[in-house]
XYZ file of C-alpha atoms in Angstrom:
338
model
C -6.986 -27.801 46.438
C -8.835 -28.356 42.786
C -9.645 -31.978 42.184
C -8.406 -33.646 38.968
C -9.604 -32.908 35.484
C -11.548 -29.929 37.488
C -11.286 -27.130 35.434
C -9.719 -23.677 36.632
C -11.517 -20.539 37.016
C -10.077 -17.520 35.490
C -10.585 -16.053 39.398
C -8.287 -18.698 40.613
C -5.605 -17.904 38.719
C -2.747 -16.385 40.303
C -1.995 -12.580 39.440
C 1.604 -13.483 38.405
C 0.272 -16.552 36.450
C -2.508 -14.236 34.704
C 1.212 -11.680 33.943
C 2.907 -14.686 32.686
C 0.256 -16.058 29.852
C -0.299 -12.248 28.988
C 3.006 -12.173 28.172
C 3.734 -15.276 26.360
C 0.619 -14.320 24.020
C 2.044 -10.468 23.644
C 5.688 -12.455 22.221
C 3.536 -14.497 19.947
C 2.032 -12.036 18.527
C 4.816 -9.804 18.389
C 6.846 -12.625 16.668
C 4.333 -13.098 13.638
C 3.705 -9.955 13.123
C 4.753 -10.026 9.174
C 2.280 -12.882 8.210
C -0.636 -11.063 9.415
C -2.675 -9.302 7.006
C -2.732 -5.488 7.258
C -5.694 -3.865 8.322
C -7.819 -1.119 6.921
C -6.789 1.549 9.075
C -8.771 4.387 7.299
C -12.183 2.970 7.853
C -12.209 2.139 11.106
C -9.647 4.274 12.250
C -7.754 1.399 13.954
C -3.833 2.127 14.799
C -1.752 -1.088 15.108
C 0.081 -0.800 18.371
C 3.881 -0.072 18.321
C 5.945 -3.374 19.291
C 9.146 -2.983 21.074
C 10.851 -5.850 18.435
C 9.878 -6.209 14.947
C 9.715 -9.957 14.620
C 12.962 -10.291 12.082
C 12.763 -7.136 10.586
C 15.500 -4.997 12.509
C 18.815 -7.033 12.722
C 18.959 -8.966 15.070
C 21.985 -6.904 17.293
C 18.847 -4.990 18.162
C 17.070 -7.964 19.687
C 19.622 -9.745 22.029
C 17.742 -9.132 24.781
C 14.967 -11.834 22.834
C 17.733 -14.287 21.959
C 17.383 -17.102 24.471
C 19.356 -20.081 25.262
C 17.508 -23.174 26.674
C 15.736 -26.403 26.582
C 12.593 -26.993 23.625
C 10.305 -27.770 25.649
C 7.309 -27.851 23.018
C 6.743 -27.052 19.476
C 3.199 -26.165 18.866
C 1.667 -25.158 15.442
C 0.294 -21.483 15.103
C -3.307 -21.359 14.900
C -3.856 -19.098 12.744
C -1.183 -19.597 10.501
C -0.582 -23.218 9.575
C 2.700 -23.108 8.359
C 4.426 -21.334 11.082
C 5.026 -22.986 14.598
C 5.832 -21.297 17.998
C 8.592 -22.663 20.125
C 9.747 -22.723 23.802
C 12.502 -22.743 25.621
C 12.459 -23.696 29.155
C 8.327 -23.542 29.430
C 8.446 -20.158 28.078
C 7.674 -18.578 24.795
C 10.832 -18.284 22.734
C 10.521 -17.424 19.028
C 8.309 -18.128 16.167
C 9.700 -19.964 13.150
C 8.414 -21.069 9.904
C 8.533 -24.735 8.402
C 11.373 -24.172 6.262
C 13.443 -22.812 9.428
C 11.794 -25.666 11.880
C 12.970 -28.317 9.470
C 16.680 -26.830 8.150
C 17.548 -27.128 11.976
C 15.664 -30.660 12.521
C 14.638 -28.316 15.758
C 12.584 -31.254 18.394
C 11.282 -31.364 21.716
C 14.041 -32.202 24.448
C 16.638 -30.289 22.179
C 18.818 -27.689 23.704
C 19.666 -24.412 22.068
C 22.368 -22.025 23.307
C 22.227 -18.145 23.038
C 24.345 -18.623 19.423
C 22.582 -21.235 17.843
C 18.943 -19.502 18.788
C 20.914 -16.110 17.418
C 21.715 -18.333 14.172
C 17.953 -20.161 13.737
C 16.658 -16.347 13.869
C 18.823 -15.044 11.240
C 17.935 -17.628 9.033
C 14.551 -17.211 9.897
C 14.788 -13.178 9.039
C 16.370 -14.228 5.622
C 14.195 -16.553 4.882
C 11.011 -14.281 5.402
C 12.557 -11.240 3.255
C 13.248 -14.513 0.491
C 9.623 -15.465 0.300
C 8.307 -11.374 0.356
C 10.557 -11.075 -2.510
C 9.164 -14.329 -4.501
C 5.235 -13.200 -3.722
C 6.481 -9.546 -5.444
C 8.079 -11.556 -8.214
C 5.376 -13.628 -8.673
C 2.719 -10.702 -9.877
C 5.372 -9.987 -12.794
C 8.558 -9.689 -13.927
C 11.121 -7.431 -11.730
C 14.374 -5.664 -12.074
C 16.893 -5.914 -9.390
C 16.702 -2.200 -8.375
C 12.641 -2.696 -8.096
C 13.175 -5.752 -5.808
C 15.802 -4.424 -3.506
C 13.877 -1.291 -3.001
C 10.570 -3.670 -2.066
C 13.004 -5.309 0.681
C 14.154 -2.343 1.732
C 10.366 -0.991 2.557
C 10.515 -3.447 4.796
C 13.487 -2.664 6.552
C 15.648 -5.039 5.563
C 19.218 -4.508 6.598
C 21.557 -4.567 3.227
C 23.325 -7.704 4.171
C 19.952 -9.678 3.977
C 19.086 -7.645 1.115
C 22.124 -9.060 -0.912
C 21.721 -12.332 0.362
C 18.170 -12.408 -0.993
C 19.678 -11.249 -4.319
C 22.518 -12.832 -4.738
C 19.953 -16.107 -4.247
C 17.591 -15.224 -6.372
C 19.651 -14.308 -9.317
C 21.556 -17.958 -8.587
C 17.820 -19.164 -9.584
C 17.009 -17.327 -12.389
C 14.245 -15.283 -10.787
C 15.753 -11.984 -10.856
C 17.554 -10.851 -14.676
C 17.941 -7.511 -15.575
C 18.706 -8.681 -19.007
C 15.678 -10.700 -19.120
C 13.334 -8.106 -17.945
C 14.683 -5.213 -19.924
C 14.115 -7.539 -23.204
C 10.525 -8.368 -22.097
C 9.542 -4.742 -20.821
C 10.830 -3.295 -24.382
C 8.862 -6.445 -26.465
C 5.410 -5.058 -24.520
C 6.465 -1.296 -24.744
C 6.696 -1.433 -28.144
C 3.865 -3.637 -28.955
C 0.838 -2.016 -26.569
C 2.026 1.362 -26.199
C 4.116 1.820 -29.237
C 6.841 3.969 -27.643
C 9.777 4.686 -29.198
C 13.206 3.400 -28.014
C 14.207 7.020 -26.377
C 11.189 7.193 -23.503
C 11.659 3.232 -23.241
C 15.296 3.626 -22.510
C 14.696 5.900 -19.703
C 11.761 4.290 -18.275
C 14.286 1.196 -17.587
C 17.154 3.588 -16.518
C 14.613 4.330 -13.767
C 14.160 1.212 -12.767
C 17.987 0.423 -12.390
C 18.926 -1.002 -15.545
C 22.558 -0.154 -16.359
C 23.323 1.624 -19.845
C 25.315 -1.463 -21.609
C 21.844 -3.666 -20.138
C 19.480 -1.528 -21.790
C 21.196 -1.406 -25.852
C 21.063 -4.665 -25.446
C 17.517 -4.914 -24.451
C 16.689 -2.392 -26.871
C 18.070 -4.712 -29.858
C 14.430 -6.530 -29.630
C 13.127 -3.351 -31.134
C 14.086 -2.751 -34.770
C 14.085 -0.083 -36.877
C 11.551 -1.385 -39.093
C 9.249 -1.927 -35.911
C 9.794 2.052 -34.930
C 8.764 3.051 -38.101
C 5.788 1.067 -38.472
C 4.570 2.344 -34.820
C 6.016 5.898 -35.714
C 3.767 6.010 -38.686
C 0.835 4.226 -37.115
C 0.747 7.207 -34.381
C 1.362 9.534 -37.133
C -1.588 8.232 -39.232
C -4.004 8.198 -35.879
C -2.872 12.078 -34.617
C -2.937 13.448 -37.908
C -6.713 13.800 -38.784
C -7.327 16.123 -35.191
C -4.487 18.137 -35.507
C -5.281 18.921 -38.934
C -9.112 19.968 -37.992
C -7.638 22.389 -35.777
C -4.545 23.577 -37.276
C -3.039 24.590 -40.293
C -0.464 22.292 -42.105
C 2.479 23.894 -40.906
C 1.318 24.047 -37.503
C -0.031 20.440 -37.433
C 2.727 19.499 -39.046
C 4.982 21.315 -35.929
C 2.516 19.319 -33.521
C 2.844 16.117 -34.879
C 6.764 16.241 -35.190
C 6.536 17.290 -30.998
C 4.175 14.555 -30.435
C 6.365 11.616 -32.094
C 9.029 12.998 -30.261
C 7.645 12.997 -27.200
C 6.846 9.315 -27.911
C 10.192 8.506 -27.473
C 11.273 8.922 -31.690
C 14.591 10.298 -32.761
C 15.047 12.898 -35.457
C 16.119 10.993 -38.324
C 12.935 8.865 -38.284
C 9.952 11.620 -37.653
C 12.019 13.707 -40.723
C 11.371 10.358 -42.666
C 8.051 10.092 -41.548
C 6.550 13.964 -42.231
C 8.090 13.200 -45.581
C 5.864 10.236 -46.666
C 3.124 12.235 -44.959
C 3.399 14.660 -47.567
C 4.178 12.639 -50.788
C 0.666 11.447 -49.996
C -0.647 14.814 -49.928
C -1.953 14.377 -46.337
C 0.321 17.287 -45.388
C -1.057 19.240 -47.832
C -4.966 19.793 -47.518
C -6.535 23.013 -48.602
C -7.106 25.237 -45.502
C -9.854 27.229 -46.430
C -12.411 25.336 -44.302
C -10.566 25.353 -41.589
C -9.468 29.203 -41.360
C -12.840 29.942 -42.114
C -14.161 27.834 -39.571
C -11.744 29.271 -37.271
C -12.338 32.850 -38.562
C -16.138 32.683 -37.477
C -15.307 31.552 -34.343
C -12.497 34.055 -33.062
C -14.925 36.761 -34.582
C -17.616 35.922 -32.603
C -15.552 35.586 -29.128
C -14.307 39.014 -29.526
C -17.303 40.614 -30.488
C -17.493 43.003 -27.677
C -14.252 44.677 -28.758
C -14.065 47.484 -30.625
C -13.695 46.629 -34.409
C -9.845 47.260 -34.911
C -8.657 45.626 -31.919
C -10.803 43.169 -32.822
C -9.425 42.393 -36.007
C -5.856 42.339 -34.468
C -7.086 39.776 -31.796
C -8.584 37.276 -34.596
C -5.973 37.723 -36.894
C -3.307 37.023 -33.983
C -5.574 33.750 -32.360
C -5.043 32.806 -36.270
C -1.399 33.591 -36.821
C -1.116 31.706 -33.609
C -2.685 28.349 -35.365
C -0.264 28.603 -38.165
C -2.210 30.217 -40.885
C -0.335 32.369 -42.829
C -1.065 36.264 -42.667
C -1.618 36.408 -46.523
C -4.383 33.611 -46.397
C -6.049 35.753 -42.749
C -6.354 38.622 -44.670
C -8.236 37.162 -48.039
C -10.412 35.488 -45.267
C -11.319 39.008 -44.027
C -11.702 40.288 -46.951
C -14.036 37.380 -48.321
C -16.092 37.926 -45.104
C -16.778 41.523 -45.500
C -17.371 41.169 -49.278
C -20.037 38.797 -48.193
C -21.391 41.300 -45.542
C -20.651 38.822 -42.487
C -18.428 41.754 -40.915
């Protein structure tokens, strides 16, 4: 027999004792399994072992064999996680909860909880814990309700807690389709400069309906798309130009306004002013000479009439007309540089 206060050596311990505290610490840790922080698993080539139960994240007709019924006999606070509190039923480990759960169900020592009311305290717990993964996603920037369901759903999340989550968070305010579509199309338009097209699908994507996203895209107006429309016309201009003729820059630019999410109606309006100022209109003598030297040079190792029909087709290909390719050939073998 061990005297009082004596302490116990680990060789003293009873083999089904040394079972029994092995598996009250494999439930812990099983139970809190969401809070802890994910490890780097590519540098030190650690792989987390594969629990039987999921701690909340399966629903919970796949964990009746963990729903107990019983006496609290103590509520003890996690140590590594302050805000989250182990309980047990009967001496043994039961479930973890968190504070919000502990105090909804005013759970105390010397309570008893039958097989229903522990099946209840976990469901709440499981909703609660998908509630506060979706508020730490929400709380990084603004979401749609497609981009938050799909987060929940990651991590496996049945689709009743799913809507529950939902449905509560857009009783709060937090989640607006409306809301976001507005402020996504206010920054699109402002950083980026797209045009209404490519920001119309980029919040079709992320599960904005169609009657959601006119209305969002009433915060950009028309007077806004043409000032960005001629602002990226004004910026592309000047390169496509030093490499290009004007019909061919011009057929570049009207495919890159486009792209930016433009309609017709306004790049047509935009070319136009484009060339009222003459900016459409440069002489291209420097640049299908500068492009003549070039393409004459490459080809130099071809015989001289397919290499004239190679130049003049790299040209033709830039948009220089064939009338202007030929005076440039001309020009250069009046000046002997043929």
């Amino acid at each position: 027999m061990l005297e009082d206060n004596q302490p116990v050596k680990l060789s003293e311990i009873s083999p089904e004792k040394k079972s029994r505290q092995r598996r009250v610490r494999a439930l812990a840790d099983e139970s809190d399994q969401l809070t802890r922080p994910k490890r780097n698993t590519k540098k030190s080539g650690y792989r987390p072992r594969k629990s039987v139960a999921s701690s909340g994240r399966r629903d919970l007709d796949h964990d009746q064999e963990r729903v107990l019924a019983g006496k609290i006999t103590m509520i003890e606070a996690q140590k590594r996680h302050k805000k989250r509190y182990n309980v047990y039923l009967d001496g043994d480990f039961a479930f973890g909860l968190s504070e919000d759960t502990l105090v909804r169900y005013a759970l105390s020592k010397g309570q008893y909880l039958s097989q229903e009311e522990s099946k209840n305290i976990l469901a709440s717990e499981r909703d609660n814990r998908a509630y506060q993964i979706a508020l730490n996603y929400l709380s990084h920037s603004l979401r749609s309700k497609k981009q938050v369901s799909q987060r929940l759903a990651k991590e496996d999340y049945s689709q009743a807690t799913i809507d529950k989550v939902m449905g509560k968070l857009e009783d709060l305010s937090l989640v607006n389709d409306l809301y976001y579509g507005q402020s996504y199309t206010r920054t699109a338009k402002t950083i980026n400069r797209k045009g209404p097209k490519v920001i119309a699908m980029e919040l079709k994507e992320k599960g904005l309906s169609e009657d959601t996203i006119d209305q969002a895209l009433l915060e950009y107006s028309e007077a806004d798309q043409m000032e960005n429309a001629q602002h990226l016309a004004k910026k592309k201009l000047p390169s496509l130009l030093r490499k290009n003729s004007n019909l061919k820059a011009r057929e570049k630019l009207q495919q890159f306004l486009y792209k930016k999410g433009y309609n017709n109606d306004l790049i047509s309006q935009v070319l136009s002013q484009l060339k009222e100022s003459d900016q459409l209109d440069r002489d291209e003598g420097a640049a299908l000479n500068k492009y003549f030297k070039r393409y004459w040079k490459k080809y130099r190792n071809l015989d001289e009439k397919e290499r004239r029909f190679k130049v003049k087709t790299m040209l033709f290909g830039r948009g220089f007309k064939s009338e202007a390719i030929d005076a440039a050939i001309r020009q250069a073998e009046e000046e002997g540089e043929l």
